[in-house]
Coordinates of C-alpha atoms in Angstrom, one line a residue:
Chain A
X1 CA 64.1 80.7 209.4
X2 CA 61.7 81.7 211.9
X3 CA 61.1 85.1 210.6
X4 CA 58.6 84.4 207.7
X5 CA 56.1 81.9 210.2
X6 CA 56.2 85.0 212.8
X7 CA 55.3 87.4 209.7
X8 CA 52.8 85.3 208.7
X9 CA 51.7 84.5 212.5
X10 CA 51.7 88.5 213.2
X11 CA 48.4 89.0 210.0
X12 CA 45.1 88.1 211.0
X13 CA 44.6 86.0 208.1
X14 CA 48.1 85.2 206.3
X15 CA 47.4 84.3 202.5
X16 CA 48.7 81.4 201.2
X17 CA 50.5 83.4 198.8
X18 CA 53.4 84.5 201.6
X19 CA 53.2 81.6 202.6
X20 CA 54.0 80.0 199.2
X21 CA 56.3 83.2 198.1
X22 CA 59.1 83.6 200.8
X23 CA 62.1 85.0 199.5
X24 CA 65.3 83.6 200.8
X25 CA 68.9 82.1 198.1
X26 CA 67.4 79.2 197.8
X27 CA 64.2 80.7 195.6
X28 CA 66.1 82.6 193.4
X29 CA 68.4 79.4 192.6
X30 CA 65.0 77.1 192.8
X31 CA 63.9 80.3 189.9
X32 CA 67.0 80.0 187.7
X33 CA 66.7 75.8 187.3
X34 CA 63.2 75.3 187.0
X35 CA 63.6 78.3 184.3
X36 CA 67.0 76.3 182.9
X37 CA 64.5 72.8 183.0
X38 CA 61.6 74.6 181.2
X39 CA 63.9 76.2 178.5
X40 CA 65.6 72.7 178.1
X41 CA 62.7 71.1 178.1
X42 CA 60.9 73.2 175.2
X43 CA 63.8 72.9 173.0
X44 CA 63.8 68.9 173.7
X45 CA 61.8 67.9 170.1
X46 CA 58.9 65.7 170.7
X47 CA 58.6 67.2 175.2
X48 CA 55.3 68.9 174.0
X49 CA 53.6 66.1 171.8
X50 CA 49.9 65.8 173.1
X51 CA 51.3 61.4 174.0
X52 CA 54.6 63.1 175.9
X53 CA 52.6 65.2 177.9
X54 CA 49.7 62.8 178.6
X55 CA 53.0 60.1 180.0
X56 CA 54.0 62.6 182.1
X57 CA 50.9 63.6 183.7
X58 CA 50.3 59.8 184.0
X59 CA 53.7 59.4 185.6
X60 CA 53.7 61.5 188.4
X61 CA 49.9 61.7 189.6
X62 CA 50.7 57.6 191.9
X63 CA 53.6 58.3 193.2
X64 CA 52.3 62.9 193.1
X65 CA 50.0 61.4 195.6
X66 CA 52.7 59.8 197.9
X67 CA 54.4 63.0 197.6
X68 CA 50.8 65.1 198.8
X69 CA 50.8 62.6 201.8
X70 CA 54.2 62.6 202.9
X71 CA 53.9 66.8 202.7
X72 CA 51.4 66.2 205.9
X73 CA 54.6 65.1 207.6
X74 CA 57.3 66.7 206.7
X75 CA 55.7 70.6 206.9
X76 CA 54.5 68.8 211.1
X77 CA 57.9 68.4 211.8
X78 CA 58.1 64.7 211.4
X79 CA 61.2 64.4 208.6
X80 CA 59.3 61.6 206.4
X81 CA 58.1 58.1 206.1
X82 CA 59.7 54.9 205.9
X83 CA 56.0 53.1 206.1
X84 CA 54.2 55.4 203.4
X85 CA 55.1 53.3 200.6
X86 CA 53.8 50.2 202.3
X87 CA 50.7 52.2 203.3
X88 CA 49.8 52.9 199.7
X89 CA 49.9 49.3 199.3
X90 CA 48.7 47.8 202.2
X91 CA 45.3 50.1 201.0
X92 CA 46.1 48.8 197.2
X93 CA 45.2 46.3 198.8
X94 CA 42.7 46.1 200.6
X95 CA 40.8 48.0 198.0
X96 CA 41.3 45.6 195.2
X97 CA 39.9 42.7 197.9
X98 CA 36.8 44.4 199.0
X99 CA 36.4 45.3 195.5
X100 CA 33.6 42.5 195.0
X101 CA 31.6 44.2 197.5
X102 CA 31.1 47.6 195.4
X103 CA 33.5 50.7 194.2
X104 CA 32.2 53.1 197.2
X105 CA 32.6 50.6 199.7
X106 CA 36.2 49.3 197.9
X107 CA 37.8 53.1 198.2
X108 CA 35.7 53.4 202.1
X109 CA 37.8 50.7 203.1
X110 CA 40.8 51.8 201.3
X111 CA 40.7 54.9 202.7
X112 CA 40.2 53.5 206.5
X113 CA 43.3 51.3 206.2
X114 CA 45.4 54.0 205.7
X115 CA 44.5 56.6 208.3
X116 CA 43.8 53.5 210.4
X117 CA 47.4 52.3 209.9
X118 CA 49.0 55.6 209.4
X119 CA 47.4 57.4 212.2
X120 CA 48.5 54.3 214.7
X121 CA 51.8 55.4 213.8
X122 CA 50.7 59.5 214.6
X123 CA 49.4 58.5 217.9
X124 CA 52.5 56.5 219.1
X125 CA 54.3 59.8 217.4
X126 CA 53.1 62.3 218.7
X127 CA 51.8 61.4 222.5
X128 CA 54.5 58.8 223.0
X129 CA 56.7 61.3 221.5
X130 CA 58.1 58.5 219.6
X131 CA 60.7 58.6 217.2
X132 CA 59.4 59.2 213.5
X133 CA 61.5 57.8 211.6
X134 CA 62.0 54.7 213.6
X135 CA 58.5 54.1 214.1
X136 CA 57.6 54.4 210.8
X137 CA 60.7 52.3 210.3
X138 CA 58.9 49.5 212.5
X139 CA 56.0 49.9 210.5
X140 CA 57.5 49.5 206.9
X141 CA 59.1 46.4 208.1
X142 CA 55.0 45.2 210.1
X143 CA 53.7 45.9 207.0
X144 CA 56.2 44.6 204.7
X145 CA 55.9 40.8 206.7
X146 CA 52.5 41.3 208.0
X147 CA 50.9 41.9 204.6
X148 CA 53.0 38.3 203.3
X149 CA 52.0 36.5 206.3
X150 CA 48.3 37.0 205.5
X151 CA 46.9 37.9 202.2
X152 CA 50.0 36.6 200.1
X153 CA 52.2 38.5 197.4
X154 CA 49.5 39.6 195.2
X155 CA 45.2 40.3 194.8
X156 CA 43.4 39.9 192.3
X157 CA 40.2 41.9 191.9
X158 CA 36.6 40.5 191.9
X159 CA 36.1 42.2 189.0
X160 CA 37.1 45.8 186.7
X161 CA 35.5 48.0 188.5
X162 CA 38.7 49.9 189.4
X163 CA 39.1 50.5 185.1
X164 CA 37.2 53.6 186.2
X165 CA 40.0 54.6 187.2
X166 CA 42.5 54.5 184.3
X167 CA 39.8 56.6 182.0
X168 CA 40.4 59.7 180.8
X169 CA 37.7 63.1 181.9
X170 CA 38.6 65.2 178.3
X171 CA 41.6 63.6 177.7
X172 CA 42.9 63.5 180.9
X173 CA 43.9 60.9 182.8
X174 CA 41.4 60.6 185.7
X175 CA 44.7 59.4 188.0
X176 CA 45.4 63.0 187.3
X177 CA 42.8 64.9 187.9
X178 CA 42.4 63.1 191.2
X179 CA 46.0 63.4 192.1
X180 CA 45.4 68.1 191.2
X181 CA 42.3 67.5 193.1
X182 CA 44.2 66.1 196.2
X183 CA 46.7 68.8 196.2
X184 CA 44.5 71.7 195.8
X185 CA 41.7 69.8 198.2
X186 CA 45.0 69.4 200.8
X187 CA 46.3 72.9 199.9
X188 CA 42.5 74.5 201.1
X189 CA 42.7 72.1 203.8
X190 CA 46.1 73.9 205.4
X191 CA 45.4 77.0 204.6
X192 CA 42.0 78.0 205.2
X193 CA 41.4 75.8 208.6
X194 CA 43.0 76.1 211.8
X195 CA 44.2 72.6 211.8
X196 CA 46.3 73.4 209.2
X197 CA 47.6 76.8 210.6
X198 CA 48.3 74.7 213.6
X199 CA 50.6 71.8 212.0
X200 CA 52.4 74.3 210.2
X201 CA 53.5 75.8 213.6
X202 CA 53.7 72.4 215.1
X203 CA 56.3 71.7 212.0
X204 CA 58.2 75.2 213.4
X205 CA 58.8 74.7 217.1
X206 CA 56.5 71.8 219.0
X207 CA 57.3 73.1 221.8
X208 CA 56.7 76.8 221.5
X209 CA 53.2 75.6 220.0
X210 CA 53.0 73.3 222.6
X211 CA 53.5 76.4 224.6
X212 CA 50.5 78.4 222.8
X213 CA 48.8 75.8 224.1
X214 CA 48.2 73.8 221.1
X215 CA 47.1 70.1 221.3
X216 CA 50.6 68.8 219.6
X217 CA 49.7 65.3 220.4
X218 CA 46.2 65.5 218.1
X219 CA 48.2 67.9 215.5
X220 CA 50.7 65.2 215.1
X221 CA 47.2 62.8 214.6
X222 CA 46.0 64.6 212.5
X223 CA 48.4 64.5 210.0
X224 CA 49.7 61.1 209.5
X225 CA 45.8 60.2 209.3
X226 CA 45.7 63.1 206.0
X227 CA 49.3 61.4 204.6
X228 CA 47.1 58.1 205.1
X229 CA 44.4 59.4 203.6
X230 CA 45.9 60.5 200.8
X231 CA 48.7 57.6 200.6
X232 CA 45.2 55.6 199.8
X233 CA 43.8 57.0 197.7
X234 CA 47.2 57.1 195.6
X235 CA 47.5 53.1 196.6
X236 CA 43.5 52.7 194.8
X237 CA 44.9 54.3 191.9
X238 CA 48.1 52.3 191.3
X239 CA 46.0 48.7 192.3
X240 CA 43.8 50.0 188.7
X241 CA 46.9 51.0 186.8
X242 CA 48.0 47.4 187.4
X243 CA 44.7 45.9 187.3
X244 CA 45.9 44.3 190.5
X245 CA 47.8 44.7 194.1
X246 CA 50.8 43.8 195.4
X247 CA 53.7 45.2 198.1
X248 CA 56.1 45.2 194.8
X249 CA 54.5 48.2 193.1
X250 CA 55.1 51.2 195.3
X251 CA 58.3 50.3 196.9
X252 CA 60.3 52.7 197.0
X253 CA 57.8 55.7 196.0
X254 CA 58.3 56.9 199.4
X255 CA 61.8 58.6 198.1
X256 CA 60.7 59.6 195.2
X257 CA 57.7 60.9 197.6
X258 CA 60.6 63.1 200.0
X259 CA 62.3 64.0 196.9
X260 CA 59.1 65.8 195.5
X261 CA 58.6 66.9 198.8
X262 CA 62.3 68.9 199.3
X263 CA 61.9 69.6 195.5
X264 CA 58.9 71.8 195.8
X265 CA 61.1 73.6 198.3
X266 CA 59.4 72.4 202.1
X267 CA 61.7 72.4 204.6
X268 CA 63.0 69.0 206.1
X269 CA 63.3 70.9 209.6
X270 CA 59.6 71.3 209.5
X271 CA 57.0 74.0 210.0
X272 CA 57.4 75.4 206.3
X273 CA 56.1 73.6 202.9
X274 CA 52.6 73.3 201.2
X275 CA 50.9 70.7 199.2
X276 CA 51.0 72.8 196.4
X277 CA 54.8 73.3 196.1
X278 CA 54.9 69.2 196.1
X279 CA 53.3 69.0 192.9
X280 CA 55.6 71.9 191.6
X281 CA 58.4 69.7 193.3
X282 CA 56.6 66.2 191.5
X283 CA 56.3 67.9 187.8
X284 CA 59.6 68.6 187.9
X285 CA 60.6 65.1 188.9
X286 CA 58.9 64.1 186.0
X287 CA 60.1 66.9 183.4
X288 CA 63.5 65.7 184.5
X289 CA 62.7 62.0 184.2
X290 CA 60.7 62.6 180.5
X291 CA 64.2 65.5 180.1
X292 CA 66.6 62.6 180.9
X293 CA 64.9 60.0 178.6
X294 CA 64.2 62.1 175.4
X295 CA 67.8 62.7 175.7
X296 CA 69.0 59.6 175.6
X297 CA 70.3 58.7 179.0
X298 CA 69.1 55.6 180.7
X299 CA 67.0 55.1 183.5
X300 CA 69.7 55.2 185.7
X301 CA 70.8 58.7 185.3
X302 CA 67.4 59.4 186.5
X303 CA 67.5 58.1 189.3
X304 CA 71.3 59.5 189.8
X305 CA 70.2 62.9 189.0
X306 CA 66.9 62.8 191.5
X307 CA 69.4 61.6 194.2
X308 CA 71.8 64.6 193.3
X309 CA 69.1 67.3 192.8
X310 CA 67.9 66.7 196.7
X311 CA 70.8 66.7 197.9
X312 CA 71.8 70.3 196.0
X313 CA 68.1 71.4 197.5
X314 CA 69.0 70.2 201.6
X315 CA 72.4 72.1 200.6
X316 CA 70.9 75.1 199.7
X317 CA 68.8 75.0 202.0
X318 CA 71.5 75.2 204.4
X319 CA 72.8 78.2 202.9
X320 CA 70.0 79.8 203.3
X321 CA 69.5 79.6 207.0
X322 CA 73.5 80.7 207.1
Chain B
X1 CA 83.6 56.0 232.3
X2 CA 81.7 52.8 233.8
X3 CA 82.7 49.3 231.7
X4 CA 79.7 47.3 233.0
X5 CA 77.7 50.4 234.4
X6 CA 76.6 50.9 230.5
X7 CA 76.0 47.2 229.5
X8 CA 74.6 46.3 232.1
X9 CA 70.5 46.1 230.8
X10 CA 72.1 45.1 227.0
X11 CA 74.0 42.5 229.2
X12 CA 71.1 41.4 230.4
X13 CA 69.0 41.4 227.1
X14 CA 71.7 39.3 225.9
X15 CA 71.6 36.9 228.5
X16 CA 67.5 36.7 228.4
X17 CA 67.6 36.0 224.2
X18 CA 71.1 33.3 224.7
X19 CA 69.4 31.2 227.7
X20 CA 66.3 31.1 225.3
X21 CA 68.1 30.5 222.3
X22 CA 69.9 27.2 224.5
X23 CA 67.5 26.1 225.8
X24 CA 64.8 26.0 222.2
X25 CA 68.2 24.4 220.8
X26 CA 68.2 21.6 223.4
X27 CA 64.6 20.6 223.6
X28 CA 64.8 20.5 220.0
X29 CA 67.6 18.3 220.4
X30 CA 69.7 19.9 217.7
X31 CA 73.5 18.8 218.5
X32 CA 75.1 20.8 215.5
X33 CA 76.3 24.2 217.6
X34 CA 79.2 24.2 215.8
X35 CA 77.0 24.9 212.6
X36 CA 74.9 27.4 214.3
X37 CA 77.1 29.2 215.6
X38 CA 78.6 29.6 213.1
X39 CA 76.2 31.6 211.5
X40 CA 74.8 33.4 214.1
X41 CA 78.5 35.3 213.7
X42 CA 78.2 35.5 209.7
X43 CA 75.3 37.1 210.6
X44 CA 77.1 39.5 213.2
X45 CA 79.1 40.1 210.5
X46 CA 76.8 41.6 207.9
X47 CA 75.0 43.3 210.7
X48 CA 77.5 44.2 213.2
X49 CA 79.8 46.5 211.3
X50 CA 76.7 48.5 210.2
X51 CA 75.3 48.9 213.7
X52 CA 78.6 50.4 215.3
X53 CA 78.9 52.8 212.6
X54 CA 75.8 54.4 213.2
X55 CA 75.3 54.1 216.8
X56 CA 78.8 55.9 216.6
X57 CA 77.0 58.6 215.0
X58 CA 74.3 58.4 217.2
X59 CA 76.7 58.4 220.6
X60 CA 77.4 61.9 218.6
X61 CA 74.1 62.8 218.3
X62 CA 74.0 62.1 214.7
X63 CA 72.1 60.2 212.8
X64 CA 73.2 58.6 209.6
X65 CA 70.4 56.5 207.6
X66 CA 72.7 55.9 204.1
X67 CA 73.8 53.4 205.7
X68 CA 72.1 50.8 203.5
X69 CA 72.9 52.4 200.4
X70 CA 76.5 53.1 201.3
X71 CA 76.7 49.2 201.5
X72 CA 75.0 48.4 198.6
X73 CA 76.9 51.4 196.8
X74 CA 80.6 49.8 198.0
X75 CA 79.5 46.5 196.9
X76 CA 78.4 47.5 193.3
X77 CA 82.1 48.9 192.9
X78 CA 84.2 46.8 194.6
X79 CA 82.5 44.4 192.1
X80 CA 82.4 46.3 189.3
X81 CA 85.8 47.3 190.5
X82 CA 87.7 43.7 190.5
X83 CA 88.0 43.0 187.1
X84 CA 91.7 42.4 187.2
X85 CA 92.4 42.3 191.6
X86 CA 89.4 41.8 194.0
X87 CA 91.7 43.8 196.5
X88 CA 91.6 46.4 194.5
X89 CA 87.8 46.4 194.1
X90 CA 87.7 46.2 198.0
X91 CA 89.9 49.4 198.7
X92 CA 87.7 51.2 195.8
X93 CA 84.8 50.1 197.8
X94 CA 85.4 51.1 201.0
X95 CA 87.0 53.9 200.0
X96 CA 84.8 55.8 198.3
X97 CA 82.6 55.1 201.7
X98 CA 85.3 56.8 203.0
X99 CA 84.6 59.6 201.2
X100 CA 80.6 59.4 201.7
X101 CA 81.6 59.6 205.2
X102 CA 83.8 62.8 204.7
X103 CA 82.0 64.5 202.5
X104 CA 78.5 63.3 204.5
X105 CA 80.5 65.1 208.1
X106 CA 81.9 68.1 206.0
X107 CA 78.5 69.4 204.9
X108 CA 77.2 68.4 209.0
X109 CA 79.8 70.3 210.6
X110 CA 80.8 72.6 207.9
X111 CA 77.1 74.2 207.1
X112 CA 75.3 73.9 210.6
X113 CA 73.0 70.6 208.7
X114 CA 71.1 68.2 210.1
X115 CA 72.7 65.0 209.9
X116 CA 69.3 63.0 209.3
X117 CA 68.6 65.2 205.7
X118 CA 72.2 64.9 204.9
X119 CA 72.0 61.1 204.9
X120 CA 68.5 61.5 203.5
X121 CA 69.8 63.3 200.4
X122 CA 73.4 60.9 200.4
X123 CA 71.2 57.5 200.5
X124 CA 68.8 58.8 197.8
X125 CA 71.7 60.1 195.3
X126 CA 73.8 57.1 196.3
X127 CA 70.5 54.7 195.7
X128 CA 70.5 56.5 192.2
X129 CA 74.7 55.6 192.1
X130 CA 74.7 52.1 192.8
X131 CA 72.1 51.9 189.3
X132 CA 74.3 53.7 187.4
X133 CA 77.6 51.9 188.7
X134 CA 76.1 48.2 188.1
X135 CA 74.1 49.7 184.9
X136 CA 70.4 48.3 186.8
X137 CA 71.8 45.0 186.5
X138 CA 73.4 42.6 188.7
X139 CA 76.8 41.6 188.0
X140 CA 78.9 38.3 189.2
X141 CA 82.1 38.5 190.4
X142 CA 84.4 36.9 189.0
X143 CA 86.8 35.8 191.5
X144 CA 85.8 32.2 192.9
X145 CA 88.7 31.6 195.2
X146 CA 87.5 35.2 197.4
X147 CA 84.0 33.7 197.6
X148 CA 85.1 30.6 199.1
X149 CA 87.5 32.2 200.9
X150 CA 85.7 34.6 202.2
X151 CA 83.0 32.5 203.4
X152 CA 85.3 29.6 204.5
X153 CA 85.2 29.1 208.1
X154 CA 88.1 29.2 210.5
X155 CA 88.3 27.4 213.9
X156 CA 85.1 26.0 212.9
X157 CA 82.4 29.0 213.8
X158 CA 84.2 31.8 212.9
X159 CA 84.2 33.3 208.7
X160 CA 87.2 35.9 207.8
X161 CA 83.8 38.2 207.6
X162 CA 82.9 37.4 211.1
X163 CA 86.1 37.9 212.1
X164 CA 86.6 41.6 210.6
X165 CA 83.1 42.3 212.1
X166 CA 84.7 41.7 215.2
X167 CA 88.1 42.7 215.1
X168 CA 86.0 46.4 214.4
X169 CA 84.7 46.2 217.8
X170 CA 87.3 45.1 219.6
X171 CA 89.8 48.3 217.6
X172 CA 86.6 50.8 218.4
X173 CA 85.6 50.0 221.8
X174 CA 89.9 49.2 222.6
X175 CA 90.0 53.6 221.2
X176 CA 85.9 54.1 223.1
X177 CA 88.1 53.0 226.3
X178 CA 91.3 53.8 226.3
X179 CA 92.7 56.6 224.7
X180 CA 89.9 60.3 224.8
X181 CA 88.4 60.2 222.2
X182 CA 85.8 58.0 223.5
X183 CA 85.4 60.7 226.0
X184 CA 85.4 63.3 223.4
X185 CA 82.9 61.4 221.7
X186 CA 80.6 61.7 225.0
X187 CA 81.6 64.9 225.1
X188 CA 80.3 65.9 222.5
X189 CA 76.8 63.5 221.9
X190 CA 76.0 65.1 225.8
X191 CA 76.4 68.4 225.1
X192 CA 78.3 70.1 221.9
X193 CA 78.1 74.0 222.8
X194 CA 79.9 72.9 226.3
X195 CA 82.3 69.8 225.0
X196 CA 83.6 72.8 222.0
X197 CA 83.8 74.8 225.1
X198 CA 85.9 72.2 227.1
X199 CA 87.9 72.6 224.2
X200 CA 87.2 69.1 222.6
X201 CA 87.3 69.1 218.5
X202 CA 84.3 68.8 218.2
X203 CA 83.6 69.2 214.5
X204 CA 86.3 67.1 214.2
X205 CA 85.0 64.1 215.6
X206 CA 81.4 64.6 214.2
X207 CA 83.3 64.1 210.6
X208 CA 85.4 60.8 211.6
X209 CA 82.8 59.6 213.1
X210 CA 80.7 59.9 209.9
X211 CA 83.9 58.1 208.6
X212 CA 83.9 55.6 210.3
X213 CA 80.0 55.1 210.0
X214 CA 80.7 55.5 206.1
X215 CA 83.9 53.1 206.0
X216 CA 82.2 50.3 208.1
X217 CA 79.3 50.4 205.8
X218 CA 81.4 49.8 203.1
X219 CA 83.2 47.7 204.0
X220 CA 80.7 45.2 205.0
X221 CA 78.9 46.0 202.3
X222 CA 82.1 44.8 200.0
X223 CA 82.5 41.6 202.0
X224 CA 79.0 40.5 202.3
X225 CA 79.0 41.3 198.2
X226 CA 82.2 39.8 197.8
X227 CA 80.7 36.3 199.9
X228 CA 77.5 36.2 197.5
X229 CA 79.5 36.7 194.5
X230 CA 76.9 38.9 193.3
X231 CA 76.4 42.5 193.6
X232 CA 72.7 44.4 193.2
X233 CA 71.6 47.4 193.0
X234 CA 68.7 47.3 195.7
X235 CA 68.9 47.4 199.1
X236 CA 68.1 50.4 200.7
X237 CA 66.4 50.4 204.4
X238 CA 66.8 46.4 205.2
X239 CA 69.5 46.7 206.8
X240 CA 68.3 50.0 209.3
X241 CA 66.3 48.2 210.6
X242 CA 68.5 45.8 212.7
X243 CA 71.3 47.9 212.4
X244 CA 69.2 50.7 214.4
X245 CA 67.5 47.8 216.6
X246 CA 71.5 46.8 217.4
X247 CA 72.6 50.2 218.0
X248 CA 68.9 50.9 220.5
X249 CA 69.3 47.4 222.5
X250 CA 72.9 47.9 223.1
X251 CA 72.4 51.3 225.1
X252 CA 72.3 54.2 222.8
X253 CA 70.8 56.3 223.7
X254 CA 68.9 58.5 220.7
X255 CA 69.3 61.9 222.1
X256 CA 72.7 61.3 222.4
X257 CA 75.9 60.8 224.5
X258 CA 75.1 57.1 225.7
X259 CA 76.1 54.1 224.5
X260 CA 79.5 52.0 224.4
X261 CA 81.0 49.9 221.6
X262 CA 81.3 47.1 223.2
X263 CA 76.6 48.0 224.5
X264 CA 76.3 47.5 220.4
X265 CA 77.8 44.2 219.9
X266 CA 75.6 43.0 222.5
X267 CA 72.9 44.6 220.7
X268 CA 73.4 43.1 217.6
X269 CA 74.3 39.9 219.1
X270 CA 71.1 39.6 220.2
X271 CA 69.3 40.2 217.1
X272 CA 71.5 37.2 215.4
X273 CA 70.6 34.9 218.5
X274 CA 67.0 36.0 217.9
X275 CA 67.2 34.9 214.4
X276 CA 69.2 32.1 215.0
X277 CA 66.4 30.9 217.7
X278 CA 63.3 31.8 215.2
X279 CA 65.9 29.9 212.7
X280 CA 65.9 26.6 214.7
X281 CA 62.4 26.6 215.4
X282 CA 61.5 26.6 211.8
X283 CA 59.7 30.7 211.4
X284 CA 59.3 31.4 208.2
X285 CA 61.3 34.3 207.0
X286 CA 59.0 36.1 206.4
X287 CA 57.7 35.8 209.9
X288 CA 61.0 37.3 211.1
X289 CA 60.7 39.7 209.9
X290 CA 57.8 40.5 211.5
X291 CA 59.5 39.9 214.3
X292 CA 62.2 42.3 214.2
X293 CA 59.8 44.4 213.1
X294 CA 57.8 44.1 216.4
X295 CA 61.4 44.2 218.2
X296 CA 62.0 47.6 217.0
X297 CA 58.6 49.0 217.4
X298 CA 58.6 48.0 220.8
X299 CA 62.6 49.6 221.2
X300 CA 60.9 52.5 219.9
X301 CA 58.2 53.4 221.5
X302 CA 60.3 52.4 225.2
X303 CA 63.2 55.1 224.2
X304 CA 60.0 57.4 223.4
X305 CA 59.8 59.7 225.7
X306 CA 63.3 61.8 225.7
X307 CA 64.1 61.6 221.9
X308 CA 62.0 63.9 220.0
X309 CA 65.3 66.1 220.1
X310 CA 67.1 63.8 217.8
X311 CA 64.8 65.7 214.9
X312 CA 66.7 68.8 212.9
X313 CA 65.7 71.5 215.1
X314 CA 69.9 73.1 215.1
X315 CA 68.6 76.5 214.1

């Protein structure tokens, strides 16, 4: 599994292409799966209609931002965060609570809230080497309980400025434009900055990275702050879509998010993956959902199908490493 | 294997919490000791078996995060399969739990996968499966007699559920202390390669530990569901917080190879006492959740410096 990364490290300018299209058994299986899915999609009546595609775009953009956020943590070697969806909800509540002071301030404070909540966990995990799963689990319980105590079950906005996020841009939902923009922006950071490269190295082997002089704690903090900011954007979109913010709407997003990360092909052990892959993974989940729905299956079957897909990907990753 | 040595810290924590609880109750002038002990044991019956299963996987240097999903899926299956016979339902639920554990153990050992990834995949799949089994509905249990029998007090402070939980810990402690299995489990968790070289069948240990974890979570889920008399497909992480806290407070090390069933029992009981104390003080359930979160957070930080190795880096 280190082969690809060693290669990338030896090249003076590793291109994003190299990191995304690594050849492996898993990649081949994934290619076949995607082809089969596409064939099924194209042969399902009604799938390519404008309404259906817009519904698809709408469906993935909210949880998609959370999935992008999760990607920073997964590829950085921290597996996943149980608290990322709660962070999303809290950021949404902050957004709605501060909307009365103007849209820019509301967006700013929401992003800040997300970055602080996630960054605080990043400090504990990066500096103290605390277990990321357990810290995020504690943060999850803390956020769910804490917001209930401080803010109550629901926050209604002071005005309707959030409507801007519910609109369309040339027919495309604004939320989808933001989601796609975030994916590209985040990927540019990962591909073309030093911290981006170092994050992948830390995720691949934190001890080696440390020995190579990389400040692991600082890089981990960077990943968590980025995740917090991305999750907050998701929170703003969720709150705007529903016209109010609560802790319930985004509940369980963390599972869809990690599913998208893994189905996209990022390694759960860290060190390999990209935001573009997560974008593709999210789109795949949306297509599976739309297909099961159009084929007449219930929502329950969707959940099971996604779960089986994740399990399959994890097992294939295991085979690929053998 | 020092019985008291391993459990000194958990015992001390337990003692402090128990004394504070007693003091709080006396100050309040609360006289219904029997009722309080009963509710403590009822909560112990819910989190105890799950904490034991999860804790044993942690001693073996694995980590089964699917326990919450296993619990809820087993409860759903039991209720759905219990239309004619509640015993059949319970058997189905627990059987599925064992099967889940077996599959996870085989995948982890056979493919050399990290247990976190495998159990994460199972967590998501089983959550979906619970929805399919129940058709996304809350399903009532048709046997009112079963519900009342499971919740009925026995000898004042016990119930069927809590007796089951205590029995699980008693059997686990006996096996752990009196047979080779305990030593082999510790050896597997401390250093799998060395243990295998020394003749310990580590693969078998890990598979069995996962089966115990799946079976115990399923049993806890089935009995809890029977006791509540309804099955609902939601649940997931909420049991993880107390279960992990109990295991770590009970002296289980996140790097594997340390911990005992008695320690885990003390850890779980500590949380139950804390819960009872907060209830007696009239603290709202939401505030209790915050307190529990702080406990887990403290525990995570306290155990921090040495625990990076649990993250999947098997290769």
